[in-house]
Every structure is written in structure tokens, then in C-alpha cells.
């Protein structure tokens, strides 16, 4: 991204400048120490260390200055347009929220609410609400639609996206009809009517698909006999009744008093 490239460019330029200055100071320090201490104490092993440190820091400082001049000679990346920068900042924020445990659901709900607000007052608002309810119902069943019903989940997702785009198109054409001059209003109105019909038919078909998916789940999970959990509870109840009867028979009963 251009904004990041420009920021990285100036950040790297600043790091190279600071590094070149730091190595220049160290080179000057080691060089001065070698010049002063070598004649003072005579040439020895310590003087070789001072000279080596001075030479190494001088070379590193020279390389840093060369790198700095080479980078400064390159043109800086152009500044990003404020609107594009804001859009990319929003995209990064949305991506960060989506990485949270419940972030994806929150972002999806915000997007649906914004789209619903944009369709308010148009003929696409009603079909959109129906599609939203049906899609929420379908989402609740998606994890259980496996096996033979799995391909229908993909078809439902693609159909939902297509119908949402169609609803936005219907709303856009409807707004254009309101603003169009009289001579251009008739063909736009006819196109709007055709698109509205397609939207109504598509939403009705999607609702039928959701109902069919619910029927599939009902038939798949409906047991032929008694539910296993209920059967186990009945057996446990009978077993406890048997234990209670056995304990009652084992308990000694008081003998009645004989008449004198």
C-alpha cells in the first residue's frame, strides 16, 4: 500500500541517518583514542585493538553514509489520497475486528444494517427484509445440512449474494426514475418493474429453499420409534421402581400384637 510504503521510506531514511551519525561518533572516538594513546604508551597489543576498533567503526560509518545517500536519492513514494487512506484505514480496522471471536458476526450485522438503511423508502426494502429473515434462518441450519443437502448450502449462499446485489440495483434504478426527465422516465420505469419482478421471484424461491431445508432436517432427525433419550429415561425409571420395590420387600415388617 502506498501509504505504508511512504511511511516505511521515511522511517528507513531516519534509521539510516541515525545509524550513520552514531557510527561516525564512535569512529571519531576510537580514532581519537588511538591517536592519543599510541604515542603516550608506546605501540603494543592495546594499541592494535584501538586501531582495529577505529578502522572498523570508520568503515561502518562510511557504509551507512553511502546507504543513506543512495536511499535519499530515490524519490519518495507519492502521498495517498485522503479518501483512499481513510478507506484503507477502515479496511484494516474491519479486518482487526473480524479476527476477534465474535467480530465476524458483528461486522456482518453492521453491514446488513447499513444496507437496510440504504434501501429504506424503496420497493426493494420489503423483499430485502424477507431475504434477511430467510437468510438468518438458513444460517442457523447450515451446520446441520450435510450429506445430500450440502450442495444446496453453496447454492443458497450464492443466491443470497446475487439477490442482495439485485435489491441494490432495484433501489438505484428506482431513485434514477425519480430524478429522470419525462422523456427518459418510461424506459427506466419499465426496467425497474422488470427488476422488481425478478427480485420478488428470487426471494420467493429462496424462501421455498429455506422451507425445503427445514423439511429435510425435520425428516432426517425425526426418529421412527421412540427417541433414544426418552427410551433410556423410561428404562431408568422402571429400574428405580424395581429397586424401590425390592428394598420394600427386604425391609422387616412389624408383627401385629396377638390378643390376650
C-alpha positions as a LaTeX table, in Angstrom:
\begin{tabular}{lrrr}
\hline
Residue & $x$ (\AA) & $y$ (\AA) & $z$ (\AA) \\
\hline
Unk1 & 0.00 & 0.00 & 0.00 \\
Unk2 & 1.26 & 3.44 & $-0.95$ \\
Unk3 & 0.68 & 4.95 & 2.48 \\
Unk4 & 2.65 & 2.18 & 4.14 \\
Unk5 & 5.44 & 2.41 & 1.52 \\
Unk6 & 5.79 & 6.16 & 2.08 \\
Unk7 & 5.87 & 5.69 & 5.85 \\
Unk8 & 8.41 & 2.89 & 5.58 \\
Unk9 & 10.57 & 5.00 & 3.27 \\
Unk10 & 10.89 & 7.92 & 5.69 \\
Unk11 & 11.23 & 5.57 & 8.64 \\
Unk12 & 14.13 & 3.75 & 6.97 \\
Unk13 & 15.69 & 7.07 & 5.98 \\
Unk14 & 15.58 & 8.23 & 9.60 \\
Unk15 & 17.10 & 4.95 & 10.84 \\
Unk16 & 19.96 & 5.16 & 8.35 \\
Unk17 & 20.68 & 8.80 & 9.28 \\
Unk18 & 20.76 & 7.99 & 12.99 \\
Unk19 & 22.93 & 4.93 & 12.38 \\
Unk20 & 25.39 & 6.90 & 10.22 \\
Unk21 & 25.70 & 9.58 & 12.87 \\
Unk22 & 26.16 & 7.04 & 15.65 \\
Unk23 & 28.92 & 5.14 & 13.81 \\
Unk24 & 30.59 & 8.45 & 12.88 \\
Unk25 & 30.72 & 9.44 & 16.55 \\
Unk26 & 32.12 & 6.03 & 17.51 \\
Unk27 & 34.69 & 6.19 & 14.71 \\
Unk28 & 35.78 & 9.63 & 15.86 \\
Unk29 & 36.04 & 8.46 & 19.46 \\
Unk30 & 38.05 & 5.33 & 18.70 \\
Unk31 & 40.22 & 7.20 & 16.21 \\
Unk32 & 40.99 & 9.95 & 18.71 \\
Unk33 & 41.79 & 7.40 & 21.40 \\
Unk34 & 44.16 & 5.55 & 19.07 \\
Unk35 & 45.93 & 8.81 & 18.05 \\
Unk36 & 46.40 & 9.93 & 21.66 \\
Unk37 & 47.13 & 6.64 & 23.44 \\
Unk38 & 49.53 & 5.13 & 20.89 \\
Unk39 & 52.32 & 7.76 & 21.30 \\
Unk40 & 51.55 & 8.08 & 25.01 \\
Unk41 & 52.13 & 4.46 & 26.00 \\
Unk42 & 54.05 & 3.17 & 23.00 \\
Unk43 & 52.87 & 0.64 & 20.44 \\
Unk44 & 51.52 & $-2.53$ & 21.98 \\
Unk45 & 48.64 & $-5.03$ & 21.85 \\
Unk46 & 46.18 & $-2.50$ & 23.28 \\
Unk47 & 47.12 & $-0.01$ & 20.55 \\
Unk48 & 46.31 & $-2.61$ & 17.89 \\
Unk49 & 42.86 & $-3.05$ & 19.46 \\
Unk50 & 42.26 & 0.73 & 19.44 \\
Unk51 & 43.38 & 0.97 & 15.82 \\
Unk52 & 41.20 & $-2.01$ & 14.77 \\
Unk53 & 38.14 & $-0.51$ & 16.51 \\
Unk54 & 38.79 & 2.86 & 14.89 \\
Unk55 & 39.13 & 1.29 & 11.44 \\
Unk56 & 36.01 & $-0.88$ & 11.81 \\
Unk57 & 33.78 & 1.94 & 13.04 \\
Unk58 & 35.09 & 4.26 & 10.33 \\
Unk59 & 34.25 & 1.68 & 7.65 \\
Unk60 & 30.78 & 1.08 & 9.10 \\
Unk61 & 30.13 & 4.81 & 9.28 \\
Unk62 & 31.20 & 5.19 & 5.63 \\
Unk63 & 28.88 & 2.37 & 4.53 \\
Unk64 & 25.97 & 3.89 & 6.43 \\
Unk65 & 26.54 & 7.27 & 4.80 \\
Unk66 & 26.68 & 5.61 & 1.37 \\
Unk67 & 23.42 & 3.76 & 2.04 \\
Unk68 & 21.83 & 6.97 & 3.30 \\
Unk69 & 22.80 & 8.93 & 0.19 \\
Unk70 & 21.58 & 6.11 & $-2.09$ \\
Unk71 & 18.20 & 5.97 & $-0.35$ \\
Unk72 & 17.85 & 9.76 & $-0.24$ \\
Unk73 & 18.49 & 9.87 & $-3.99$ \\
Unk74 & 15.39 & 7.75 & $-4.60$ \\
Unk75 & 12.11 & 9.68 & $-4.91$ \\
Unk76 & 9.74 & 9.22 & $-2.02$ \\
Unk77 & 6.51 & 7.29 & $-2.77$ \\
Unk78 & 3.61 & 9.64 & $-3.51$ \\
Unk79 & 1.22 & 10.56 & $-0.75$ \\
Unk80 & $-2.05$ & 8.63 & $-0.77$ \\
Unk81 & $-5.32$ & 10.41 & $-1.45$ \\
Unk82 & $-7.11$ & 11.16 & 1.87 \\
Unk83 & $-10.22$ & 9.28 & 0.77 \\
Unk84 & $-8.18$ & 6.21 & $-0.17$ \\
Unk85 & $-6.22$ & 6.44 & 3.07 \\
Unk86 & $-9.46$ & 6.58 & 5.06 \\
Unk87 & $-10.88$ & 3.62 & 3.14 \\
Unk88 & $-7.77$ & 1.54 & 3.79 \\
Unk89 & $-7.77$ & 2.50 & 7.44 \\
Unk90 & $-11.38$ & 1.32 & 7.69 \\
Unk91 & $-10.45$ & $-1.90$ & 5.92 \\
Unk92 & $-7.64$ & $-2.53$ & 8.42 \\
Unk93 & $-9.98$ & $-1.77$ & 11.32 \\
Unk94 & $-12.64$ & $-4.14$ & 9.95 \\
Unk95 & $-10.03$ & $-6.86$ & 9.46 \\
Unk96 & $-8.86$ & $-6.41$ & 13.05 \\
Unk97 & $-12.43$ & $-6.64$ & 14.37 \\
Unk98 & $-13.16$ & $-9.73$ & 12.28 \\
Unk99 & $-10.23$ & $-11.53$ & 13.91 \\
Unk100 & $-11.96$ & $-11.27$ & 17.29 \\
Unk101 & $-14.04$ & $-14.28$ & 18.46 \\
Unk102 & $-17.41$ & $-12.67$ & 17.67 \\
Unk103 & $-16.08$ & $-9.98$ & 15.35 \\
Unk104 & $-17.20$ & $-11.51$ & 12.07 \\
Unk105 & $-20.82$ & $-11.66$ & 13.20 \\
Unk106 & $-20.73$ & $-8.07$ & 14.45 \\
Unk107 & $-19.26$ & $-6.80$ & 11.17 \\
Unk108 & $-21.82$ & $-8.75$ & 9.14 \\
Unk109 & $-24.67$ & $-7.33$ & 11.22 \\
Unk110 & $-23.37$ & $-3.77$ & 10.80 \\
Unk111 & $-23.13$ & $-4.25$ & 7.05 \\
Unk112 & $-26.68$ & $-5.61$ & 6.88 \\
Unk113 & $-27.99$ & $-2.70$ & 8.91 \\
Unk114 & $-26.21$ & $-0.19$ & 6.66 \\
Unk115 & $-27.56$ & $-1.88$ & 3.53 \\
Unk116 & $-31.07$ & $-1.97$ & 5.02 \\
Unk117 & $-30.86$ & 1.75 & 5.75 \\
Unk118 & $-29.77$ & 2.43 & 2.18 \\
Unk119 & $-32.84$ & 0.62 & 0.80 \\
Unk120 & $-35.31$ & 2.36 & 3.09 \\
Unk121 & $-38.12$ & 4.06 & 1.21 \\
Unk122 & $-37.72$ & 1.95 & $-1.95$ \\
Unk123 & $-39.67$ & $-1.00$ & $-3.29$ \\
Unk124 & $-36.64$ & $-3.23$ & $-2.58$ \\
Unk125 & $-36.95$ & $-2.75$ & 1.19 \\
Unk126 & $-39.72$ & $-5.33$ & 1.63 \\
Unk127 & $-38.03$ & $-8.14$ & $-0.35$ \\
Unk128 & $-34.77$ & $-7.32$ & 1.41 \\
Unk129 & $-36.37$ & $-7.80$ & 4.83 \\
Unk130 & $-37.84$ & $-11.13$ & 3.73 \\
Unk131 & $-34.49$ & $-12.21$ & 2.32 \\
Unk132 & $-32.75$ & $-11.18$ & 5.54 \\
Unk133 & $-35.11$ & $-13.26$ & 7.68 \\
Unk134 & $-34.80$ & $-16.27$ & 5.38 \\
Unk135 & $-31.00$ & $-15.96$ & 5.27 \\
Unk136 & $-30.83$ & $-15.84$ & 9.08 \\
Unk137 & $-32.94$ & $-18.99$ & 9.26 \\
Unk138 & $-30.74$ & $-20.68$ & 6.67 \\
Unk139 & $-27.59$ & $-19.70$ & 8.56 \\
Unk140 & $-28.95$ & $-21.42$ & 11.67 \\
Unk141 & $-29.37$ & $-24.67$ & 9.73 \\
Unk142 & $-26.18$ & $-24.59$ & 7.67 \\
Unk143 & $-24.06$ & $-26.59$ & 10.10 \\
Unk144 & $-26.57$ & $-29.45$ & 10.10 \\
Unk145 & $-27.21$ & $-29.59$ & 6.34 \\
Unk146 & $-24.67$ & $-32.25$ & 5.45 \\
Unk147 & $-24.57$ & $-35.19$ & 3.10 \\
Unk148 & $-27.00$ & $-34.90$ & 0.22 \\
Unk149 & $-28.10$ & $-31.42$ & 1.32 \\
Unk150 & $-24.57$ & $-29.96$ & 1.37 \\
Unk151 & $-24.59$ & $-28.71$ & $-2.27$ \\
Unk152 & $-27.77$ & $-26.77$ & $-1.52$ \\
Unk153 & $-25.90$ & $-24.73$ & 1.11 \\
Unk154 & $-23.47$ & $-23.41$ & $-1.51$ \\
Unk155 & $-26.32$ & $-22.66$ & $-3.91$ \\
Unk156 & $-28.17$ & $-20.78$ & $-1.17$ \\
Unk157 & $-25.13$ & $-18.65$ & $-0.33$ \\
Unk158 & $-24.57$ & $-17.71$ & $-3.98$ \\
Unk159 & $-28.26$ & $-16.98$ & $-4.46$ \\
Unk160 & $-28.38$ & $-14.79$ & $-1.37$ \\
Unk161 & $-25.46$ & $-12.67$ & $-2.57$ \\
Unk162 & $-26.98$ & $-12.34$ & $-6.02$ \\
Unk163 & $-30.37$ & $-11.31$ & $-4.61$ \\
Unk164 & $-28.78$ & $-8.69$ & $-2.36$ \\
Unk165 & $-26.99$ & $-7.18$ & $-5.36$ \\
Unk166 & $-30.25$ & $-7.26$ & $-7.31$ \\
Unk167 & $-32.03$ & $-5.43$ & $-4.49$ \\
Unk168 & $-29.38$ & $-2.70$ & $-4.54$ \\
Unk169 & $-29.81$ & $-2.41$ & $-8.31$ \\
Unk170 & $-33.58$ & $-2.10$ & $-7.96$ \\
Unk171 & $-33.17$ & 0.70 & $-5.42$ \\
Unk172 & $-30.66$ & 2.53 & $-7.64$ \\
Unk173 & $-32.93$ & 2.34 & $-10.69$ \\
Unk174 & $-35.89$ & 3.49 & $-8.62$ \\
Unk175 & $-34.00$ & 6.56 & $-7.45$ \\
Unk176 & $-32.94$ & 7.25 & $-11.03$ \\
Unk177 & $-36.59$ & 7.09 & $-12.15$ \\
Unk178 & $-37.48$ & 9.81 & $-9.65$ \\
Unk179 & $-34.73$ & 12.09 & $-10.97$ \\
Unk180 & $-35.04$ & 11.33 & $-14.70$ \\
Unk181 & $-36.75$ & 13.75 & $-17.11$ \\
Unk182 & $-40.14$ & 12.85 & $-18.50$ \\
Unk183 & $-38.85$ & 11.51 & $-21.84$ \\
Unk184 & $-36.41$ & 9.11 & $-20.14$ \\
Unk185 & $-38.67$ & 8.03 & $-17.30$ \\
Unk186 & $-40.72$ & 5.43 & $-19.22$ \\
Unk187 & $-37.87$ & 3.06 & $-20.19$ \\
Unk188 & $-36.38$ & 3.37 & $-16.71$ \\
Unk189 & $-39.75$ & 2.58 & $-15.14$ \\
Unk190 & $-40.09$ & $-0.49$ & $-17.33$ \\
Unk191 & $-36.59$ & $-1.66$ & $-16.38$ \\
Unk192 & $-37.40$ & $-1.05$ & $-12.71$ \\
Unk193 & $-40.60$ & $-3.08$ & $-12.99$ \\
Unk194 & $-38.74$ & $-5.98$ & $-14.61$ \\
Unk195 & $-36.01$ & $-5.94$ & $-11.97$ \\
Unk196 & $-38.58$ & $-5.77$ & $-9.18$ \\
Unk197 & $-40.33$ & $-8.81$ & $-10.61$ \\
Unk198 & $-37.04$ & $-10.70$ & $-10.73$ \\
Unk199 & $-36.32$ & $-9.73$ & $-7.13$ \\
Unk200 & $-39.73$ & $-10.84$ & $-5.89$ \\
Unk201 & $-39.46$ & $-14.16$ & $-7.74$ \\
Unk202 & $-35.91$ & $-14.73$ & $-6.48$ \\
Unk203 & $-36.77$ & $-14.01$ & $-2.85$ \\
Unk204 & $-39.81$ & $-16.30$ & $-3.05$ \\
Unk205 & $-37.62$ & $-19.08$ & $-4.48$ \\
Unk206 & $-35.08$ & $-18.55$ & $-1.71$ \\
Unk207 & $-37.82$ & $-18.78$ & 0.91 \\
Unk208 & $-39.00$ & $-22.04$ & $-0.63$ \\
Unk209 & $-35.44$ & $-23.34$ & $-0.47$ \\
Unk210 & $-35.24$ & $-22.49$ & 3.24 \\
Unk211 & $-38.54$ & $-24.25$ & 3.90 \\
Unk212 & $-37.31$ & $-27.30$ & 1.98 \\
Unk213 & $-34.09$ & $-27.31$ & 4.02 \\
Unk214 & $-36.09$ & $-27.18$ & 7.25 \\
Unk215 & $-38.24$ & $-30.08$ & 6.00 \\
Unk216 & $-35.12$ & $-32.06$ & 5.17 \\
Unk217 & $-33.79$ & $-31.57$ & 8.69 \\
Unk218 & $-37.13$ & $-32.49$ & 10.21 \\
Unk219 & $-37.30$ & $-35.73$ & 8.23 \\
Unk220 & $-33.65$ & $-36.58$ & 8.81 \\
Unk221 & $-33.79$ & $-36.15$ & 12.56 \\
Unk222 & $-37.32$ & $-37.46$ & 13.14 \\
Unk223 & $-36.99$ & $-40.93$ & 14.73 \\
Unk224 & $-39.18$ & $-43.76$ & 13.51 \\
Unk225 & $-39.77$ & $-45.03$ & 17.04 \\
Unk226 & $-39.36$ & $-43.51$ & 20.45 \\
Unk227 & $-36.44$ & $-41.10$ & 20.83 \\
Unk228 & $-33.40$ & $-42.90$ & 22.32 \\
Unk229 & $-33.09$ & $-40.39$ & 25.16 \\
Unk230 & $-36.73$ & $-40.89$ & 26.14 \\
Unk231 & $-36.30$ & $-44.67$ & 25.95 \\
Unk232 & $-33.28$ & $-44.55$ & 28.25 \\
Unk233 & $-35.15$ & $-42.39$ & 30.74 \\
Unk234 & $-38.07$ & $-44.83$ & 30.75 \\
Unk235 & $-35.71$ & $-47.77$ & 31.39 \\
Unk236 & $-34.00$ & $-45.86$ & 34.22 \\
Unk237 & $-37.38$ & $-45.04$ & 35.77 \\
Unk238 & $-38.50$ & $-48.70$ & 35.63 \\
Unk239 & $-35.19$ & $-49.77$ & 37.14 \\
Unk240 & $-35.55$ & $-47.36$ & 40.05 \\
Unk241 & $-39.10$ & $-48.56$ & 40.65 \\
Unk242 & $-37.79$ & $-52.15$ & 40.75 \\
Unk243 & $-35.10$ & $-51.21$ & 43.28 \\
Unk244 & $-37.67$ & $-49.45$ & 45.42 \\
Unk245 & $-39.97$ & $-52.49$ & 45.40 \\
Unk246 & $-37.09$ & $-54.84$ & 46.25 \\
Unk247 & $-35.99$ & $-52.66$ & 49.16 \\
Unk248 & $-39.55$ & $-52.50$ & 50.42 \\
Unk249 & $-39.80$ & $-56.31$ & 50.45 \\
Unk250 & $-36.45$ & $-56.71$ & 52.20 \\
Unk251 & $-37.31$ & $-54.26$ & 54.98 \\
Unk252 & $-38.64$ & $-56.21$ & 58.10 \\
Unk253 & $-42.32$ & $-55.56$ & 58.75 \\
Unk254 & $-43.58$ & $-55.21$ & 62.38 \\
Unk255 & $-45.55$ & $-58.20$ & 63.66 \\
Unk256 & $-49.06$ & $-57.39$ & 64.87 \\
Unk257 & $-49.88$ & $-57.80$ & 68.60 \\
Unk258 & $-51.85$ & $-61.00$ & 69.36 \\
Unk259 & $-54.99$ & $-60.63$ & 71.50 \\
Unk260 & $-54.61$ & $-61.81$ & 75.08 \\
\hline
\end{tabular}
